[in-house]
Amino acid sequence: MKGLLRYAITRILLTIPMLFILLTIVFLVLRVMPGDPVSAMLGAHAPEKVIEQKKEELGLNKPIIVQYVNYLGQLARFDLGNSMVLKQRVSKPILEKLPATIELTLWGLFFTLLIGIPLGAYAANKRRTGRDFTIRLYGNIAYCIPVYWMGLMLQLIFGVWLKWLPVSGRTNPRMLSSAFSKTGFYLIDTLLAGNIRAFGDVAVHLLLPSLTLGIVLSGIFVRLTRANMLDVLKSDYILAARARGVSEKLVVYKHGLKNAFIPILTMLGLQFAMLLAGAVLTETTFSWPGMGRLLMERIYLRDYPTVQGVIVVFALMVSVISLLVDLLYAAIDPRVKY
Amino acid sequence: MEQPILEVKNLSIDYPISIGTVEAVRDVSFSLKEGESLGFVGESGCGKSTLGLSLLQLLRPPGQIVAGEMYYYGKDLLKMKAEEVRKLRGNNIAMVFQNPLTSLDPLYSIEDQFFETLKEHEPKITREEAAERAGKVLEDLSIDKDRLYEYPHQLSGGMRQRIMIGLGLILDPDLLIADEPTTSLDVIVEAGFIDLLARLKKEYNISLILISHNLGLVAEIADRIAVMYGGKLMEVGNAEDIFARPMHPYTEGLIGCVPNIKMDQEKLVSMPGSPPDLVNPPSGCRFSPRCPKVMDICTEKEPPLKTHKDGRQVACWLHDEAN
Ligand SMILES: Nc1ncnc2c1ncn2[C@@H]1O[C@H](COP(=O)(O)OP(=O)(O)O)[C@@H](O)[C@H]1O
Ligand SMILES: [Mg+2]
């Protein structure tokens, strides 16, 4: 347990240099990109003097290196700073939008695994049959489809043609907002408020965007699970278990799938960044008021500190997930000790 | 006459692969009496493992039995339903494999693997009962009971091999098939292991099929020896007789390969050449291309497995009276 704690702390400390490099890149790219917050706010035809004054106010007239050092100093005090275009702290919109993104991402992940792992395992067990072929075809297609295209298709089918599911936002605008005020996780909030109708409404709104994410990312997990299962099912301990009269179901799902799950877990850690990227695109397609939408809006406005803040939070999420993945390893595999 | 525990008739097994068909086992017949131990010997690639796996219908894909019959106490194994075969595995016929390091699932404790094995055959058993029975078997194998709660990676290779045997014995089978059980052990552990196997065979009153490329090792424990080459039986007979008076040139070659401490190192011969390609096996006798005593007929016609006076069976034109 002590080893585990030490490991976790080391891991967290190790994310600092990674964050530093990431931030440096984002910081530079934002400033090299044409346009800046002042002209974004005041338009291209504002008088020179007003522009200069505004730039001074925001500290944009100082050399980049000075701006950079100041920003890092701020971060070291756990301060994300103020927005450059709105009169607000950067942390304010982030805290508002973060639950929406986490909710979407987690459900996306849920559908990814729910679709990907059983299909992959089943295909491996039925290898070289028609069903295996169909599942592999699905995996390859899902893997190749761009997220936004998938989102548009689902919107078209379930929203426009069948009219079964809503295609935008987190809730019906007519729902009472008092049900959503506690944690920002609407599913939890509506449950806490005991408002079943609102809960249903939120769930229905979540379905299409998280399914979009889930389907697109399930492709890689179908392929990975199938390949790993095939490998694992060839191993000696599987043959030995069969030779002891262990039934096919236990052999495949208890021994096979659990062993195949270890590399899947690795992939999960690696793919989480992809999942976030997918979430950003999905949010745009589904007008989902989350971090992705925030990021897009603020990039457009050249709101440097907010964009940087969102990136920091994304990076932290990725590190937390990869830490969780490592802890899961230790829980599943007795050979792993920290 | 007593019913044999196992009877195999004219068994042939193929692996259809992209470049052709591997004729891994051809026309093999043998029977095993209760309490007997039979050793299958031959170089690697001769079809020994394939034969062993087929008895439990555990051939790795694309392997398939293409001809022959197999009877366990007179019951036709090939006509059994999948569930019947599953129940037979471990409970009546157990098998242990070559590689103890990879034959235990690394994610489950030894206790779990014992419990699972018992539970699959005796659904009502409790964890405590299972642990008690597993503990007893471990004791017989001179392994401390506390080891039950460890994971495979915490145990040495020799210990894991003994645990594999323990898992094989836990359901009290009538027949144990051991496929190269000592190949990955070092020589010292190997010697002890053969003694252990001999003792367990008596204590648990089982019949034994021992598969090995090492004739010397098999001779230590087997009552009868079946020499396999290129998927076919070359010679079958009593262990002592075969050692004292090999009839097939391949058996002679194998005996020449047995390291003997008393023997001058210089004389240790290893047989030249390598086992045949089983996709395109040599015409005539499969051993003819390597045989030091090859005759014209050997490359033209396959010698049948003929039974001689003392019950010895040999497939070689040298010993065919008709020739
Ligand atoms: N799964 C498989 N697919 C194709 N060929 C195989 C397979 N398993 C074994 N063989 C072939 O069958 C022959 C016999 O192999 P095996 O039974 O393992 O021999 P042994 O145990 O005597 O070394 C070899 O030529 C081997 O290449
Ligand atoms: Mg073998």
XYZ file of C-alpha atoms and ligand atoms in Angstrom:
689
model
C 0.000 0.000 0.000
C 2.841 2.353 0.855
C 4.531 1.404 -2.392
C 1.315 2.192 -4.177
C 1.113 5.652 -2.653
C 4.709 6.379 -3.524
C 4.045 5.209 -7.058
C 0.982 7.436 -7.390
C 2.869 10.487 -6.152
C 5.789 9.848 -8.490
C 3.366 9.470 -11.367
C 1.683 12.761 -10.545
C 5.011 14.551 -10.258
C 6.044 13.086 -13.594
C 3.084 14.724 -15.297
C 4.532 18.144 -14.475
C 7.261 18.143 -17.143
C 4.742 16.762 -19.643
C 2.300 19.541 -18.822
C 5.097 22.062 -19.108
C 6.037 20.944 -22.616
C 2.422 20.821 -23.714
C 1.737 24.302 -22.384
C 4.819 25.738 -24.017
C 3.660 24.431 -27.370
C 0.104 25.689 -26.924
C 1.356 29.051 -25.685
C 3.572 29.531 -28.723
C 1.084 28.228 -31.282
C -1.612 30.569 -30.009
C 0.665 33.567 -30.369
C 2.068 32.562 -33.725
C -1.435 32.043 -35.091
C -2.677 35.108 -36.995
C -5.045 37.333 -35.005
C -5.113 38.206 -31.315
C -7.758 38.788 -28.644
C -7.778 42.550 -29.086
C -8.570 42.593 -32.795
C -10.998 39.731 -32.225
C -12.831 41.909 -29.701
C -12.585 45.347 -31.258
C -12.632 44.388 -34.922
C -9.995 45.254 -37.497
C -10.988 48.906 -37.852
C -10.640 50.137 -34.271
C -8.378 53.201 -33.808
C -4.706 52.412 -33.253
C -4.708 54.113 -29.843
C -7.584 52.055 -28.438
C -5.907 48.841 -29.620
C -2.582 49.796 -28.022
C -4.316 50.686 -24.789
C -6.212 47.408 -24.688
C -3.032 45.449 -25.420
C -1.271 47.142 -22.550
C -4.184 46.356 -20.275
C -3.929 42.651 -21.142
C -0.135 42.601 -20.935
C 0.102 41.674 -24.610
C 2.620 44.418 -25.372
C 5.304 42.760 -23.283
C 7.828 40.414 -24.950
C 6.464 36.844 -25.345
C 9.069 35.410 -22.998
C 7.948 37.750 -20.225
C 4.301 36.844 -20.829
C 5.257 33.194 -20.731
C 7.171 33.430 -17.467
C 4.327 35.414 -15.886
C 1.822 32.802 -16.970
C 3.892 29.955 -15.527
C 4.251 31.864 -12.278
C 0.489 32.172 -12.121
C -0.006 28.472 -12.813
C 2.458 27.541 -10.088
C 0.011 29.239 -7.721
C -2.798 27.079 -9.166
C -4.281 30.138 -10.817
C -5.506 29.845 -14.397
C -5.805 33.634 -14.654
C -8.488 35.858 -16.218
C -10.134 35.589 -19.586
C -8.868 38.128 -22.126
C -12.222 38.687 -23.817
C -14.803 38.360 -21.063
C -14.731 39.804 -17.582
C -14.397 36.430 -15.872
C -11.889 34.090 -14.262
C -10.773 31.312 -16.620
C -11.799 28.771 -14.012
C -15.442 29.890 -14.129
C -16.481 28.564 -17.564
C -14.216 25.539 -17.111
C -15.902 24.491 -13.892
C -19.272 25.075 -15.520
C -18.545 23.006 -18.625
C -16.339 20.293 -17.196
C -19.179 18.110 -15.825
C -20.883 18.122 -19.237
C -17.728 16.837 -20.899
C -16.993 14.258 -18.217
C -20.549 12.985 -18.438
C -20.309 12.652 -22.209
C -16.848 11.089 -22.111
C -17.689 8.514 -19.475
C -20.823 7.409 -21.287
C -18.886 7.384 -24.530
C -16.325 5.159 -22.855
C -19.083 2.977 -21.489
C -20.540 2.407 -24.958
C -17.078 1.917 -26.445
C -16.342 -0.935 -24.087
C -19.886 -2.285 -24.066
C -19.809 -2.643 -27.828
C -16.124 -3.290 -28.430
C -15.138 -5.936 -25.920
C -18.023 -8.421 -26.174
C -18.078 -8.183 -29.964
C -14.334 -8.733 -30.162
C -14.419 -11.659 -27.751
C -17.350 -13.236 -29.531
C -15.673 -12.855 -32.918
C -12.501 -14.488 -31.604
C -14.485 -17.391 -30.240
C -16.277 -17.809 -33.584
C -13.252 -17.082 -35.706
C -13.450 -17.581 -39.455
C -17.217 -17.823 -39.464
C -19.674 -15.449 -41.078
C -20.362 -13.782 -37.748
C -16.662 -13.220 -37.159
C -16.385 -11.685 -40.602
C -19.367 -9.403 -40.023
C -18.023 -8.215 -36.685
C -14.594 -7.533 -38.183
C -16.183 -5.593 -40.983
C -18.090 -3.531 -38.436
C -14.863 -2.925 -36.504
C -13.013 -1.716 -39.560
C -15.820 0.535 -40.708
C -16.351 2.043 -37.250
C -12.622 2.641 -37.001
C -12.515 4.532 -40.294
C -15.570 6.736 -39.854
C -14.889 10.318 -38.727
C -16.681 11.221 -35.501
C -18.617 14.180 -36.881
C -19.872 12.148 -39.840
C -21.063 9.409 -37.511
C -22.757 12.092 -35.398
C -24.514 13.586 -38.425
C -25.711 10.150 -39.563
C -27.148 9.282 -36.171
C -28.815 12.691 -35.994
C -30.289 12.142 -39.404
C -31.579 8.645 -38.655
C -32.770 8.901 -35.063
C -33.499 12.606 -34.895
C -34.756 13.668 -38.280
C -36.253 10.526 -39.835
C -37.402 8.462 -36.890
C -37.814 11.445 -34.556
C -36.941 9.203 -31.596
C -34.152 11.159 -30.004
C -33.204 14.810 -29.576
C -30.181 15.932 -31.566
C -28.790 18.815 -29.567
C -28.087 20.112 -26.085
C -28.058 18.417 -22.697
C -31.734 18.930 -21.904
C -34.963 20.196 -23.283
C -34.787 23.994 -22.728
C -38.246 23.882 -21.147
C -37.013 21.636 -18.334
C -36.747 23.408 -15.008
C -33.187 24.406 -14.389
C -33.542 23.974 -10.626
C -33.049 20.257 -11.180
C -29.537 20.782 -12.511
C -27.803 22.998 -10.055
C -25.913 20.819 -7.574
C -22.982 19.012 -9.208
C -23.297 19.904 -12.873
C -23.563 16.190 -13.679
C -27.144 16.288 -14.858
C -27.850 12.597 -14.408
C -26.786 12.864 -10.785
C -28.453 16.223 -10.204
C -31.830 15.105 -11.478
C -31.643 11.984 -9.341
C -30.732 14.052 -6.289
C -33.675 16.315 -7.027
C -35.865 13.250 -7.374
C -37.065 14.545 -10.726
C -37.558 11.414 -12.810
C -38.933 13.259 -15.817
C -35.880 15.488 -15.956
C -33.633 12.442 -15.490
C -35.249 10.758 -18.461
C -34.896 13.899 -20.510
C -31.190 14.149 -19.680
C -30.606 10.468 -20.441
C -32.328 10.773 -23.803
C -30.193 13.781 -24.682
C -27.030 11.929 -23.693
C -27.800 8.894 -25.789
C -26.936 10.015 -29.318
C -23.720 11.915 -28.566
C -22.320 9.201 -26.317
C -23.382 6.497 -28.770
C -21.590 8.409 -31.528
C -18.402 8.402 -29.492
C -18.942 4.802 -28.430
C -19.470 3.441 -31.924
C -16.527 5.253 -33.465
C -14.081 4.209 -30.758
C -15.494 0.682 -30.445
C -13.891 -0.199 -33.783
C -10.381 -0.245 -32.416
C -11.485 -2.191 -29.349
C -13.261 -4.822 -31.429
C -10.074 -5.375 -33.372
C -7.851 -5.308 -30.321
C -10.046 -7.596 -28.232
C -10.378 -10.083 -31.055
C -6.634 -10.158 -31.729
C -5.764 -10.506 -28.058
C -8.380 -13.145 -27.460
C -7.076 -15.184 -30.379
C -3.588 -14.949 -28.915
C -4.677 -15.809 -25.417
C -6.862 -18.708 -26.537
C -3.751 -20.273 -28.063
C -1.872 -20.212 -24.783
C -0.912 -23.240 -22.775
C -3.026 -22.398 -19.741
C -6.156 -22.355 -21.880
C -5.365 -25.807 -23.246
C -4.525 -26.991 -19.735
C -7.820 -25.650 -18.378
C -9.746 -27.431 -21.112
C -7.817 -30.613 -20.349
C -9.079 -30.411 -16.757
C -12.637 -30.385 -18.025
C -13.266 -26.703 -17.457
C -16.301 -25.722 -19.520
C -15.946 -23.700 -22.680
C -17.742 -20.680 -21.226
C -15.343 -20.379 -18.278
C -12.327 -21.062 -20.465
C -13.223 -18.306 -22.900
C -14.681 -15.676 -20.610
C -12.984 -16.271 -17.239
C -9.489 -17.183 -18.399
C -9.476 -15.886 -21.957
C -11.128 -12.529 -21.596
C -9.471 -11.566 -18.335
C -6.032 -12.248 -19.766
C -6.891 -10.497 -23.009
C -8.143 -7.530 -21.002
C -4.655 -6.511 -19.845
C -3.470 -5.181 -23.215
C -6.965 -3.745 -23.736
C -6.487 -1.744 -20.581
C -3.215 -0.378 -21.935
C -5.026 0.677 -25.074
C -7.712 2.274 -22.973
C -5.145 4.486 -21.288
C -3.668 5.412 -24.647
C -7.026 5.965 -26.338
C -8.402 8.212 -23.635
C -6.838 11.217 -25.324
C -8.583 10.130 -28.526
C -11.798 9.872 -26.584
C -11.423 13.466 -25.402
C -10.622 14.608 -28.928
C -13.708 12.745 -30.102
C -15.742 14.395 -27.375
C -14.645 17.841 -28.552
C -15.888 17.090 -32.063
C -19.063 15.422 -30.813
C -19.870 18.443 -28.656
C -19.715 20.623 -31.724
C -22.003 18.342 -33.711
C -24.535 18.022 -30.908
C -24.321 21.590 -29.530
C -23.216 20.018 -26.276
C -22.285 22.793 -23.844
C -18.994 21.281 -22.694
C -15.259 21.894 -22.721
C -14.965 21.112 -26.404
C -17.445 23.788 -27.376
C -15.760 26.176 -24.952
C -12.395 25.429 -26.523
C -13.706 26.066 -30.039
C -15.401 29.326 -29.077
C -12.378 30.657 -27.253
C -9.915 29.673 -29.942
C -12.104 31.669 -32.306
C -11.974 34.670 -29.935
C -8.231 34.178 -29.357
C -8.899 34.060 -25.617
C -5.381 32.822 -24.823
C -5.712 32.144 -21.072
C -8.992 30.245 -21.413
C -7.671 28.076 -24.248
C -4.564 27.339 -22.209
C -6.710 26.583 -19.186
C -8.842 24.105 -21.095
C -5.698 22.372 -22.396
C -4.304 22.120 -18.858
C -7.504 20.506 -17.662
C -7.552 18.056 -20.590
C -3.948 17.112 -19.904
C -4.718 16.568 -16.233
C -7.654 14.347 -17.157
C -5.429 12.222 -19.388
C -2.850 11.816 -16.611
C -5.473 10.932 -14.039
C -6.891 8.274 -16.345
C -3.492 6.797 -17.055
C -2.863 6.664 -13.322
C -6.193 4.916 -12.799
C -5.296 2.452 -15.549
C -2.071 1.628 -13.741
C -3.932 1.070 -10.501
C -6.377 -1.203 -12.328
C -3.458 -3.244 -13.638
C -2.319 -3.898 -10.125
C -5.846 -4.936 -9.187
C -6.186 -7.384 -12.088
C -2.716 -8.794 -12.477
C -1.065 -10.307 -9.399
C 2.314 -9.990 -11.102
C 2.098 -6.189 -11.024
C 3.319 -4.643 -7.791
C 4.113 -1.038 -7.063
C -9.910 -61.056 -20.627
C -10.030 -57.754 -18.799
C -11.287 -54.785 -20.749
C -8.477 -52.371 -21.678
C -8.768 -48.880 -20.249
C -7.963 -47.390 -23.606
C -8.044 -48.818 -27.067
C -7.063 -46.922 -30.183
C -7.565 -48.368 -33.640
C -6.095 -47.098 -36.909
C -6.019 -43.481 -35.801
C -5.039 -40.880 -38.404
C -4.856 -37.137 -37.766
C -4.378 -34.318 -40.261
C -3.592 -30.647 -40.025
C -4.856 -29.124 -43.283
C -2.717 -26.029 -43.836
C -2.273 -23.639 -46.728
C 0.566 -25.540 -48.399
C -1.044 -28.957 -48.040
C -1.960 -31.451 -45.369
C 0.287 -32.338 -42.463
C -0.129 -36.070 -41.959
C 0.688 -35.821 -38.272
C -0.527 -39.269 -37.180
C -1.045 -42.232 -39.490
C -2.769 -45.518 -38.773
C -1.780 -45.772 -35.113
C -3.260 -48.607 -33.049
C -2.501 -49.513 -29.462
C -4.218 -50.510 -26.290
C -3.520 -49.812 -22.661
C -4.314 -52.185 -19.796
C -5.457 -50.976 -16.416
C -2.475 -49.939 -14.310
C -0.087 -50.135 -17.210
C 2.287 -47.416 -18.227
C 3.026 -46.873 -21.867
C 5.696 -44.559 -23.211
C 5.572 -42.868 -26.597
C 9.032 -41.985 -27.849
C 10.330 -40.243 -30.932
C 12.074 -37.109 -32.043
C 10.263 -33.825 -31.945
C 7.696 -33.442 -34.728
C 6.805 -37.113 -34.870
C 3.186 -36.614 -33.851
C 3.392 -37.600 -30.183
C 1.671 -34.504 -28.784
C -0.929 -34.635 -31.522
C -1.714 -38.217 -30.556
C -1.948 -37.328 -26.862
C -4.201 -34.321 -27.439
C -6.498 -36.270 -29.719
C -7.332 -38.683 -26.903
C -9.060 -35.813 -25.081
C -10.285 -34.276 -28.354
C -8.209 -31.199 -27.686
C -6.407 -30.940 -31.017
C -5.288 -27.434 -31.808
C -6.889 -26.063 -34.963
C -6.832 -27.016 -37.758
C -6.135 -30.546 -36.481
C -8.754 -33.178 -37.095
C -9.127 -36.899 -36.659
C -9.622 -38.222 -40.183
C -9.864 -41.923 -39.455
C -9.855 -44.403 -36.622
C -11.619 -45.310 -33.426
C -10.922 -44.689 -29.739
C -12.502 -46.525 -26.835
C -12.317 -45.742 -23.136
C -13.389 -48.853 -21.201
C -15.225 -49.880 -24.336
C -17.050 -46.563 -24.718
C -16.622 -44.941 -28.111
C -14.915 -41.621 -27.371
C -15.570 -40.221 -30.820
C -19.320 -40.739 -30.521
C -19.591 -38.874 -27.214
C -21.314 -35.498 -26.987
C -19.137 -32.458 -26.266
C -20.431 -32.219 -22.695
C -19.676 -35.903 -22.045
C -16.149 -35.417 -23.317
C -15.732 -32.380 -21.081
C -16.772 -34.377 -18.034
C -14.355 -37.115 -18.983
C -11.459 -34.673 -19.094
C -9.709 -34.418 -15.772
C -12.182 -36.747 -14.127
C -11.327 -39.939 -16.050
C -8.438 -38.964 -18.263
C -6.138 -36.196 -17.128
C -3.320 -34.615 -19.073
C -0.293 -32.581 -18.089
C 1.771 -30.631 -20.536
C 5.324 -29.795 -21.274
C 5.594 -26.246 -20.087
C 4.804 -25.688 -16.406
C 5.732 -22.019 -16.651
C 2.865 -21.247 -18.990
C 0.336 -23.923 -18.121
C -1.146 -22.137 -15.126
C -3.280 -19.055 -15.616
C -1.112 -16.219 -14.226
C -4.122 -14.213 -13.032
C -5.583 -16.779 -10.645
C -4.204 -18.269 -7.461
C -3.377 -21.960 -7.244
C -6.324 -22.397 -4.907
C -8.660 -20.851 -7.440
C -7.477 -23.179 -10.188
C -7.968 -26.217 -7.943
C -11.389 -24.990 -6.844
C -12.468 -24.330 -10.409
C -11.362 -27.782 -11.528
C -13.266 -29.473 -8.712
C -16.308 -27.261 -9.080
C -16.647 -28.020 -12.772
C -17.030 -31.700 -11.967
C -18.637 -31.567 -8.544
C -20.892 -28.492 -8.633
C -21.870 -28.772 -4.974
C -18.362 -28.574 -3.560
C -17.528 -25.651 -1.274
C -14.357 -23.596 -1.337
C -13.282 -25.035 2.013
C -13.727 -28.642 0.921
C -11.861 -27.916 -2.290
C -8.991 -26.275 -0.415
C -8.776 -29.240 1.918
C -8.603 -31.745 -0.911
C -6.114 -29.628 -2.826
C -4.019 -29.349 0.334
C -3.874 -33.135 0.628
C -2.733 -33.539 -2.955
C -0.102 -30.843 -2.488
C 1.172 -32.709 0.553
C 1.591 -35.826 -1.586
C 3.662 -33.692 -3.914
C 5.759 -32.361 -1.012
C 4.456 -28.832 -1.436
C 3.514 -26.761 1.568
C -0.257 -26.226 1.899
C 0.183 -22.467 2.282
C 1.425 -22.340 -1.284
C -2.184 -22.853 -2.301
C -2.833 -19.169 -1.843
C 0.065 -18.040 -3.988
C 0.053 -17.101 -7.645
C 1.934 -19.017 -10.340
C 4.644 -16.368 -10.675
C 5.564 -16.824 -7.019
C 6.491 -20.486 -7.521
C 9.528 -22.173 -9.045
C 9.320 -24.127 -12.298
C 9.628 -27.480 -10.558
C 6.906 -26.532 -8.126
C 4.599 -25.395 -10.890
C 5.173 -28.671 -12.696
C 4.208 -30.594 -9.564
C 1.126 -28.415 -9.175
C 0.146 -29.250 -12.753
C 0.378 -32.914 -11.795
C -1.655 -32.142 -8.681
C -4.348 -30.514 -10.807
C -4.280 -33.624 -12.959
C -4.720 -35.919 -9.968
C -7.230 -33.926 -7.928
C -10.238 -35.597 -9.542
C -8.716 -39.042 -9.135
C -8.557 -40.014 -12.834
C -7.894 -43.512 -14.148
C -5.447 -42.415 -16.782
C -2.833 -39.688 -16.793
C -1.262 -38.513 -20.037
C 1.995 -36.692 -19.424
C 3.387 -34.922 -22.496
C 7.093 -34.193 -22.108
C 6.565 -33.458 -18.429
C 10.235 -32.915 -17.689
C 11.560 -31.224 -20.798
C 11.693 -27.776 -19.272
C 13.070 -28.931 -15.927
C 16.768 -29.157 -15.166
C 18.399 -32.575 -14.874
C 18.358 -32.796 -11.078
C 14.695 -31.835 -10.818
C 13.952 -34.199 -13.693
C 15.352 -37.234 -11.875
C 13.268 -36.457 -8.792
C 10.224 -35.878 -10.886
C 10.319 -39.300 -12.517
C 10.529 -40.930 -9.089
C 7.579 -38.834 -7.992
C 5.581 -39.859 -11.041
C 6.294 -43.534 -10.369
C 5.208 -43.156 -6.744
C 2.027 -41.275 -7.597
C 1.143 -43.816 -10.227
C 1.108 -46.470 -7.509
C -0.575 -44.373 -4.817
C -3.323 -43.073 -7.032
C -3.626 -46.347 -8.897
C -3.571 -44.810 -12.353
C -2.523 -45.897 -15.782
C 0.033 -43.708 -17.444
C 0.850 -42.560 -20.940
C 4.205 -40.856 -20.933
C 5.266 -38.924 -24.000
C 8.885 -37.957 -24.438
C 11.663 -37.570 -26.944
C 13.987 -39.108 -24.371
C 13.978 -42.904 -24.573
C 16.130 -43.312 -21.466
C 13.680 -41.330 -19.380
C 10.655 -43.237 -20.627
C 12.373 -46.560 -20.031
C 12.711 -45.734 -16.341
C 8.990 -45.755 -15.765
C 7.191 -47.352 -18.709
C 6.156 -50.995 -18.896
C 5.839 -50.798 -22.641
C 7.342 -48.457 -25.179
C 5.936 -47.323 -28.519
C 8.472 -45.759 -30.847
C 6.982 -43.201 -33.230
C 8.501 -41.762 -36.341
C 6.884 -39.433 -38.856
C 3.418 -39.991 -37.401
C 3.658 -43.790 -37.516
C 4.436 -46.488 -35.004
C 7.784 -48.079 -35.794
C 8.173 -50.468 -32.928
C 6.133 -51.415 -29.866
C 7.204 -53.740 -27.082
C 8.247 -54.280 -23.484
C 10.522 -51.551 -22.235
C 13.330 -53.881 -21.178
C 13.199 -55.965 -24.337
C 13.289 -52.920 -26.540
C 16.273 -51.539 -24.736
C 18.109 -54.847 -24.705
C 17.232 -55.873 -28.232
C 15.968 -53.077 -30.454
C 14.681 -54.382 -33.774
C 13.975 -51.221 -35.735
C 16.990 -49.221 -36.946
C 15.264 -46.038 -35.703
C 14.990 -47.492 -32.199
C 18.674 -48.414 -32.378
C 19.407 -44.843 -33.333
C 17.355 -43.501 -30.414
C 19.167 -45.784 -27.970
C 22.417 -44.441 -29.343
C 21.209 -40.980 -28.380
C 20.594 -41.830 -24.742
C 23.341 -40.254 -22.685
C 24.902 -42.775 -20.368
C 27.290 -41.825 -17.615
C 29.261 -45.031 -17.974
C 29.555 -44.596 -21.672
C 32.543 -42.944 -23.207
C 31.496 -39.441 -24.273
C 33.108 -40.004 -27.660
C 30.608 -42.709 -28.463
C 27.557 -40.575 -27.844
C 25.942 -40.585 -31.243
C 23.252 -38.289 -32.382
C 21.269 -39.512 -35.332
C 22.109 -37.722 -38.590
C 19.306 -36.035 -40.511
C 15.980 -34.756 -39.257
C 12.374 -35.990 -39.032
C 10.461 -36.022 -42.319
C 8.324 -33.325 -43.796
C 4.842 -34.562 -42.952
C 3.205 -32.606 -45.769
C 5.137 -34.609 -48.361
C 6.272 -37.694 -46.472
C 8.939 -39.904 -48.101
C 7.577 -42.739 -50.189
C 7.857 -46.244 -48.772
C 9.095 -46.370 -45.185
C 9.088 -42.871 -43.694
C 12.454 -43.568 -42.057
C 14.121 -44.843 -45.242
C 15.946 -41.591 -46.170
C 17.812 -41.685 -42.843
C 18.051 -45.428 -42.363
C 21.586 -46.857 -42.230
C 20.234 -50.250 -43.325
C 18.007 -49.057 -46.140
C 17.143 -51.568 -48.881
C 15.476 -51.162 -52.293
C 12.052 -52.204 -51.061
C 12.135 -49.611 -48.249
C 11.716 -46.670 -50.587
C 9.049 -48.428 -52.639
C 6.639 -50.001 -50.180
C 5.597 -49.082 -46.706
C 6.360 -51.849 -44.211
C 3.327 -52.979 -42.185
C 3.440 -53.154 -38.380
C 3.963 -56.899 -37.832
C 3.544 -58.731 -34.552
C 6.362 -61.089 -33.652
C 6.525 -64.086 -31.323
C 7.043 -62.317 -28.013
C 4.376 -59.741 -28.808
C 6.844 -57.223 -30.148
C 5.527 -55.193 -33.054
C 7.882 -53.823 -35.690
C 7.315 -51.989 -38.944
C 10.478 -52.752 -40.868
C 11.243 -54.820 -43.964
C 14.353 -56.201 -42.225
C 12.106 -58.198 -39.943
C 9.386 -59.119 -42.363
C 9.545 -62.855 -43.024
C 7.781 -62.433 -46.324
C 10.654 -60.292 -47.493
N -1.645 -26.565 -34.826
C -0.921 -27.127 -35.815
N -1.079 -26.711 -37.087
C -0.370 -27.266 -38.083
N 0.532 -28.259 -37.917
C 0.732 -28.711 -36.672
C 0.029 -28.169 -35.557
N 0.443 -28.817 -34.448
C 1.365 -29.719 -34.854
N 1.538 -29.674 -36.188
C 2.441 -30.517 -36.992
O 2.149 -31.874 -36.722
C 3.345 -32.637 -36.653
C 3.397 -33.362 -35.328
O 3.557 -32.413 -34.285
P 3.536 -32.805 -32.756
O 2.363 -33.663 -32.516
O 3.646 -31.582 -31.966
O 4.861 -33.674 -32.628
P 5.717 -34.014 -31.329
O 4.867 -33.837 -30.131
O 6.134 -35.428 -31.563
O 6.870 -33.107 -31.340
C 4.487 -31.682 -36.860
O 4.898 -31.774 -38.215
C 3.889 -30.325 -36.593
O 4.509 -29.359 -37.400
Mg 5.343 -32.536 -28.467
